[in-house]
Amino acid sequence: MDRKRKKRSWAEPYKIKMVELLKMTSYEERKKALEHAGYNTFLLRSRDVYIDLLTDSGTSAMSDRQWAGMMVGDEAYAGSENFYHLEAAVQKYYGYRYMIPTHQGRGAENIISKIMIKQGDIVPGNMYFTTTRLHQELAGGTFVDIIIDEAHDSQNTHPFKGNVNIEKLESLIKIYGAKKIPYVSVATSVNMAGGQPISMENLRELRALTLKHGIKIIHDMTRVAENAWFIKQREKGYQNKSVKSIVKEICSLTDGATMSAKKDALVNIGGFLAMNDKALYDEASNMVVVYEGLHTYGGLAGRDMEAMAIGITESVDDDHIRARVGQVEYLGNKLLHAKIPIVIPIGGHGIFIDAKRFLPHLKQTQFPAQVLAAEIYLDSGVRTMERGIVSAGRNKDTGDHYYPELELVRLTISRRVYTQAHMDVVAESIQEVFQNRKKIRGLKMTYEPKYLRFFQARFKKS
Ligand code: F0G
């Protein structure tokens, strides 16, 4: 028999057992909803949204096994059985010795920042994330970006745009001294760079340098499985390794982690803080009772911890992650084919449109990504989000806006939720907006909250 076959298509490694109905809206309805929301897609009601690409956070479809797990929730205040299942999953798949559940990722960020950062400390990291940096700053630290320069260029095709520039870190150590650097904040699948991975080689170099200076590495492992998939695809020596083993190897090069389980780990709520150091664990378990709850539930119900334990197991499966990243690539390739300017290489959790190149007639202070997200919603009811000057916020010392190189609109793909046909509809809508882009005017900010302004800021047409 001839075994030579053409490369075949992949498909989702699941079938659909229950559906949630969507509502289509008219142009007039969307126009009204958008004005009501002050041109901020975070302020839209979800009932007014058709395809929701706002975020991949807490929006996954859980499996039948996870739902079954919800039914065996042990809702004891202390020592819930589900806590021990979760702890075992974290130890087995990630290799961290100690784990404290938190209500979501930022709960873990709050605790680790409070414990480890002192006033005047420097926290280097591979690009900021909004909540992570804010907690570091509230604890008295200053975040310093040490990602490679390629990450700030949407058209640079470096395969690991999440890499740390080791020389930048060395020079920070020289200037401030290692004592002022409590840890390096390293994210896998760097969200703000467009879901770009860090390589194992780079992590190893970083480990060697930090060990030499006694600096810890705290890993933002929110999308670690997606990063592992890219290592398998792109890094020499990893083609035949499983995502599971790559994930574990990544974690082994770090000292502790914060996790928003709402992404990779396939649950609608939850997170944790993990570490290997017993003294740090003792401090964190003391702190968690102040902000989250007892160290065996951390703000979660027993059933949530059970769903998370099962979600972690499913998230590191090769077939799952191939289909997950494959769907994102499908949409990205459609947009590239239509010559829409997007961040390349295509990232793990979404497509990021380069709003500066999409709307070159607008200045950054006219909020091009914010207005582009609004226009996409107006066209089709597809909800996306701004990842540019609004998300970047203001410099805490000067009060001026940060002016990030990347002014992006994120089309975030929820895990196991939408079909290929939904992706086609999204691509058609973006193309339509692209054809009419010259008519798009900028926005003025009319309300600006103090913290994480992108969530609640309001705008009007300028
Ligand atoms: N770290 C990263 C890389 C994230 O993407 C997020 C959340 C967090 C930490 C915080 O976790 O939301 O559970 O408190 N990102 C969401 C997003 C909000 O839409 O990208 P959380």
XYZ file of C-alpha atoms and ligand atoms in Angstrom:
483
model
C 0.000 0.000 0.000
C 1.209 3.481 -0.797
C 1.766 5.208 2.521
C 2.929 8.488 1.036
C 0.146 10.942 1.719
C -0.304 14.642 1.277
C -0.120 16.584 4.543
C -3.621 16.508 5.933
C -5.627 19.186 7.713
C -5.905 19.177 11.454
C -9.236 19.442 13.212
C -10.325 20.083 16.769
C -9.636 17.062 19.015
C -13.170 17.219 20.489
C -16.785 17.324 19.422
C -19.523 19.651 20.596
C -22.061 18.460 23.177
C -23.753 21.697 24.225
C -24.092 25.055 22.499
C -24.639 28.640 23.584
C -26.786 30.691 21.214
C -25.389 33.936 19.819
C -27.297 37.059 18.959
C -26.784 39.012 15.762
C -27.273 42.785 15.995
C -28.034 45.521 13.469
C -25.679 48.374 12.589
C -27.999 50.831 14.361
C -28.036 48.751 17.544
C -24.258 48.496 17.539
C -23.833 52.221 16.974
C -26.000 52.956 20.006
C -24.246 50.352 22.149
C -20.817 51.718 21.201
C -21.727 55.310 22.057
C -23.190 54.115 25.328
C -19.894 52.316 26.041
C -17.801 55.447 25.399
C -15.988 53.701 22.509
C -14.459 51.249 24.954
C -15.129 47.604 24.083
C -14.682 46.672 27.777
C -17.828 48.686 28.539
C -20.068 46.878 26.035
C -22.630 44.451 27.374
C -21.845 40.949 26.190
C -25.424 40.516 24.953
C -24.609 43.154 22.310
C -21.596 41.169 21.055
C -21.694 38.553 18.286
C -18.198 37.025 18.258
C -16.263 37.891 21.399
C -12.508 38.224 20.857
C -11.981 40.602 23.777
C -9.854 38.152 25.695
C -8.913 34.505 26.091
C -9.165 34.965 29.852
C -11.828 32.935 31.618
C -13.620 32.382 28.324
C -12.608 28.781 27.544
C -15.128 25.996 27.050
C -14.598 23.416 29.769
C -14.635 19.721 28.898
C -17.265 17.231 30.087
C -14.623 15.916 32.497
C -14.087 19.344 33.993
C -17.840 19.790 34.429
C -18.007 16.377 36.058
C -15.180 17.530 38.344
C -17.304 20.505 39.399
C -19.794 18.028 40.866
C -17.223 16.569 43.232
C -16.362 19.908 44.789
C -15.398 19.438 48.421
C -16.562 22.736 49.859
C -14.774 22.452 53.177
C -13.271 25.670 54.496
C -9.970 23.949 55.237
C -8.138 21.056 53.617
C -10.549 20.499 50.701
C -9.813 17.323 48.763
C -9.789 19.366 45.551
C -6.910 21.462 46.866
C -4.784 18.308 47.076
C -5.749 17.331 43.514
C -4.710 20.769 42.310
C -1.471 20.669 44.270
C -0.667 17.259 42.775
C -1.364 18.530 39.228
C 0.909 21.550 39.737
C 3.686 19.323 41.079
C 3.272 16.721 38.344
C 2.997 18.952 35.277
C 4.904 22.070 36.346
C 7.287 20.637 38.926
C 6.944 23.424 41.509
C 7.080 22.097 45.073
C 4.598 24.447 46.764
C 1.352 25.946 45.503
C -1.144 28.416 46.913
C -4.425 28.951 45.042
C -5.527 32.528 44.355
C -8.738 33.925 42.919
C -6.900 34.693 39.639
C -3.474 35.699 38.354
C -3.328 39.169 39.839
C -4.030 37.760 43.302
C -0.773 35.810 43.002
C 1.019 38.881 41.597
C -0.086 40.948 44.568
C 1.279 38.442 47.074
C 4.628 37.774 45.396
C 5.225 41.506 44.823
C 4.448 42.359 48.446
C 6.753 39.634 49.755
C 9.732 40.064 47.465
C 9.881 43.727 46.387
C 11.231 46.491 48.619
C 10.908 50.253 48.067
C 13.410 51.328 45.392
C 13.931 47.848 43.915
C 14.292 47.205 40.198
C 12.239 44.444 38.562
C 13.481 43.586 35.068
C 11.165 41.642 32.783
C 10.497 40.562 29.200
C 7.982 43.322 28.476
C 5.440 44.579 30.957
C 2.026 43.149 31.577
C -0.582 45.596 32.879
C -1.525 44.008 36.218
C 1.916 42.500 36.838
C 3.721 45.833 36.501
C 1.119 47.658 38.573
C 1.570 45.268 41.496
C 5.348 45.604 41.219
C 5.012 49.390 41.312
C 2.485 49.414 44.162
C 5.024 47.369 46.152
C 7.633 50.100 45.589
C 9.523 48.609 42.642
C 10.288 49.940 39.180
C 9.761 47.655 36.224
C 12.473 47.777 33.547
C 11.841 46.207 30.148
C 14.705 43.916 29.074
C 13.033 42.110 26.177
C 15.020 41.950 22.926
C 14.534 44.976 20.638
C 12.987 42.794 17.913
C 9.883 42.385 20.111
C 8.999 46.046 19.661
C 8.927 45.740 15.863
C 5.686 44.214 14.576
C 7.290 43.125 11.297
C 10.421 41.480 12.658
C 10.197 37.715 12.145
C 12.531 36.605 14.956
C 11.201 33.165 16.046
C 11.527 33.986 19.769
C 10.500 37.594 20.198
C 9.841 36.898 23.884
C 13.572 36.475 24.583
C 15.379 38.474 27.221
C 18.297 40.630 26.126
C 20.930 39.218 28.474
C 23.231 42.215 28.026
C 20.477 44.584 29.133
C 20.147 42.557 32.328
C 23.910 42.510 32.876
C 24.059 46.269 32.605
C 21.166 46.676 35.090
C 23.080 44.484 37.534
C 26.151 46.669 37.010
C 24.264 49.907 37.534
C 22.041 48.963 40.492
C 23.754 45.906 41.979
C 22.149 42.474 42.317
C 20.829 43.306 45.803
C 18.402 45.808 44.296
C 16.979 43.186 41.917
C 14.774 40.757 43.878
C 13.836 38.776 40.806
C 13.528 38.806 37.028
C 9.904 38.694 35.904
C 9.816 36.285 32.960
C 6.661 35.599 30.985
C 6.210 32.679 28.645
C 4.179 33.638 25.506
C 4.638 37.373 26.019
C 1.144 38.808 25.847
C 1.905 42.456 25.064
C 4.412 41.503 22.347
C 1.694 39.568 20.522
C 1.857 36.172 22.212
C 5.528 35.687 21.354
C 7.555 32.823 22.887
C 10.845 32.753 24.755
C 13.341 30.036 23.760
C 14.724 27.376 26.072
C 18.233 28.461 25.141
C 17.518 32.011 26.266
C 15.934 30.805 29.498
C 18.999 28.678 30.194
C 21.322 31.653 29.683
C 19.127 33.733 31.945
C 19.194 31.006 34.587
C 22.978 30.863 34.508
C 23.346 34.633 34.886
C 20.761 34.959 37.675
C 22.279 32.049 39.620
C 25.658 33.733 39.427
C 24.227 36.852 41.065
C 21.752 35.230 43.442
C 18.728 36.705 41.650
C 15.499 34.710 41.458
C 13.308 34.150 38.394
C 9.552 34.456 38.840
C 7.712 32.986 35.885
C 4.428 34.368 34.604
C 3.251 30.988 33.330
C -0.199 32.094 32.205
C 0.374 30.751 28.658
C 3.256 28.333 29.207
C 1.820 25.469 27.131
C 1.500 27.704 24.059
C 5.119 28.761 24.512
C 6.129 25.096 24.760
C 4.370 24.381 21.465
C 6.444 27.057 19.708
C 9.652 25.636 21.204
C 8.656 22.243 19.798
C 8.070 23.800 16.367
C 11.047 26.136 16.214
C 13.882 25.193 18.558
C 16.540 22.670 17.634
C 16.365 19.442 19.594
C 12.728 19.758 20.689
C 10.825 18.385 17.649
C 10.363 14.976 19.204
C 9.661 16.086 22.740
C 6.161 16.315 24.149
C 4.616 19.633 25.138
C 4.297 18.138 28.623
C 8.037 17.605 28.963
C 8.874 21.011 27.490
C 6.514 22.744 29.929
C 8.211 20.992 32.826
C 11.658 21.894 31.568
C 10.680 25.580 31.289
C 9.389 25.606 34.866
C 12.538 23.863 36.126
C 14.594 26.861 35.016
C 12.658 29.220 37.296
C 12.193 29.609 41.066
C 8.498 30.297 41.268
C 5.467 31.273 39.224
C 2.279 33.246 39.075
C -0.515 31.685 37.076
C -3.752 33.009 35.689
C -5.444 29.634 35.178
C -8.153 31.446 33.199
C -6.005 31.102 30.085
C -3.921 27.979 29.416
C -5.473 25.958 32.237
C -8.949 26.073 30.687
C -11.039 27.358 33.576
C -13.371 30.320 33.918
C -11.840 31.534 37.170
C -8.763 30.764 39.257
C -5.029 31.049 39.552
C -2.145 30.207 41.841
C 1.243 31.153 43.167
C 3.898 28.430 43.087
C 7.463 28.195 44.314
C 10.245 25.851 45.371
C 11.532 27.740 48.392
C 9.976 26.732 51.723
C 10.648 30.053 53.470
C 8.994 31.951 50.620
C 6.056 29.551 50.739
C 5.619 30.143 54.469
C 5.519 33.899 53.942
C 3.102 33.571 51.041
C 0.740 31.277 52.975
C 0.673 33.862 55.702
C -0.024 36.686 53.249
C -2.741 34.786 51.345
C -5.031 34.701 54.385
C -5.075 38.506 54.364
C -5.979 38.991 50.714
C -7.498 35.820 49.267
C -8.511 33.216 51.847
C -6.998 30.227 53.609
C -3.931 28.716 51.889
C -5.951 25.638 50.876
C -8.559 27.587 48.877
C -7.229 31.100 48.171
C -10.555 32.623 47.163
C -11.754 29.652 45.122
C -14.527 27.136 45.624
C -13.470 23.494 45.899
C -15.160 22.804 42.560
C -13.077 25.536 40.878
C -9.876 23.887 42.088
C -11.052 20.513 40.756
C -11.845 21.985 37.320
C -8.413 23.617 37.314
C -6.603 20.388 38.188
C -8.305 18.650 35.257
C -7.799 21.672 32.983
C -4.048 21.635 33.638
C -3.890 17.994 32.529
C -5.813 18.735 29.320
C -3.833 21.892 28.559
C -0.478 20.170 28.112
C -1.772 17.614 25.617
C -0.075 17.909 22.199
C -3.293 17.441 20.204
C -5.082 20.131 22.182
C -2.356 22.696 21.767
C -1.826 21.946 18.079
C -5.484 22.702 17.367
C -5.515 25.732 19.651
C -2.525 27.436 18.061
C -3.618 26.086 14.658
C -6.894 27.982 14.834
C -5.090 31.225 15.689
C -2.758 30.640 12.729
C -5.715 29.971 10.433
C -7.169 33.415 11.159
C -3.751 35.075 11.008
C -2.936 33.584 7.640
C -6.282 34.745 6.230
C -5.509 38.305 7.316
C -1.950 38.155 5.983
C -3.326 36.937 2.672
C -5.606 40.010 2.585
C -2.543 42.220 3.292
C -3.810 43.357 6.708
C -0.858 44.570 8.822
C -0.570 42.184 11.781
C 2.218 41.244 14.176
C 4.369 38.464 12.767
C 5.194 35.713 13.519
C 1.595 34.883 14.420
C 1.349 34.491 18.203
C -0.180 31.808 20.392
C -3.392 33.282 21.780
C -4.500 35.832 19.244
C -3.889 37.999 16.231
C -2.585 41.485 16.876
C -3.396 44.120 14.232
C -0.789 46.862 13.884
C -3.006 49.929 14.229
C -0.184 52.365 13.392
C 0.125 50.777 9.952
C -3.617 50.201 9.555
C -4.396 53.885 10.322
C -1.202 55.788 9.414
C -3.102 59.089 9.226
C -3.741 59.080 13.012
C -1.298 60.202 15.709
C -0.794 57.890 18.696
C -2.510 60.449 20.953
C -5.657 59.982 18.837
C -5.771 56.382 20.107
C -5.629 54.493 16.794
C -5.977 51.017 18.309
C -8.876 52.111 20.511
C -10.784 53.537 17.554
C -9.974 50.541 15.350
C -11.427 48.151 17.939
C -14.548 50.324 18.007
C -14.846 50.325 14.198
C -14.526 46.538 13.994
C -17.340 46.174 16.517
C -19.460 48.627 14.577
C -18.933 46.692 11.357
C -19.806 43.214 12.566
C -20.383 42.927 16.310
C -16.938 41.319 16.687
C -15.446 42.540 19.970
C -11.661 43.033 20.142
C -9.484 45.105 22.469
C -6.894 47.851 22.482
C -3.297 46.983 23.345
C -1.505 50.278 22.775
C -1.183 53.673 24.393
C -4.343 53.335 26.484
C -3.269 49.968 27.936
C 0.267 51.260 28.539
C -0.990 53.940 30.955
C 1.135 56.730 32.400
C 4.667 56.901 33.761
C 4.293 56.976 37.552
C 7.067 59.587 37.925
C 6.414 62.010 35.051
C 2.658 61.543 34.692
C 2.972 61.496 30.883
C 1.537 58.703 28.731
C 3.851 55.818 27.967
C 4.185 55.775 24.172
C 4.603 52.074 23.349
C 6.143 51.218 20.007
C 3.387 48.643 19.547
C -0.076 50.124 19.024
C -2.179 47.001 18.590
C -5.701 45.665 18.405
C -5.911 42.171 19.834
C -8.213 39.556 18.356
C -8.000 37.038 21.158
C -9.184 33.517 20.483
C -10.927 31.712 23.327
C -9.930 28.081 23.732
C -12.337 25.459 22.316
C -15.126 28.025 21.771
C -15.408 29.241 18.169
C -15.299 27.388 14.856
C -13.416 27.972 11.640
C -16.569 29.564 10.169
C -16.469 32.195 12.937
C -12.858 32.907 11.977
C -13.973 33.447 8.356
C -16.607 35.973 9.456
C -14.022 37.824 11.545
C -11.565 37.994 8.632
C -14.248 39.373 6.312
C -15.141 42.097 8.792
C -11.519 43.196 9.242
C -11.102 43.369 5.467
C -14.198 45.540 5.146
C -12.918 47.960 7.803
C -9.521 47.969 6.073
C -11.098 49.019 2.785
C -12.743 52.002 4.482
C -9.829 52.865 6.785
C -9.127 56.334 5.362
C -12.466 57.586 6.673
C -11.726 56.608 10.277
C -11.200 59.550 12.649
C -9.428 59.523 16.010
C -10.779 59.693 19.566
C -10.476 61.977 22.599
C -10.370 60.547 26.119
C -13.181 61.986 28.229
C -12.732 59.910 31.403
C -9.497 58.432 32.690
C -9.356 56.167 35.752
C -6.178 56.155 37.845
C -5.317 52.453 37.649
C -5.446 50.153 34.591
C -7.285 52.853 32.698
C -8.003 50.754 29.611
C -10.692 48.815 31.456
C -12.943 51.787 32.181
C -11.758 54.834 30.195
C -14.338 56.615 28.038
C -13.851 58.339 24.697
C -15.637 60.378 22.081
C -14.949 61.063 18.408
C -12.564 63.982 17.933
N -0.231 37.741 33.233
C -0.587 37.702 31.940
C 0.441 37.443 30.902
C -1.926 37.919 31.578
O -2.258 37.877 30.295
C -2.881 38.181 32.592
C -4.265 38.455 32.249
C -2.457 38.212 33.922
C -1.127 37.972 34.204
C -3.400 38.515 35.056
O -4.237 37.448 35.295
O -6.525 38.328 34.757
O -6.196 36.215 36.037
O -5.688 38.392 37.077
N -4.620 38.772 31.094
C -5.967 39.007 30.629
C -5.913 39.371 29.168
C -6.775 39.942 31.442
O -6.985 39.686 28.636
O -4.845 39.329 28.563
P -5.746 37.623 35.810
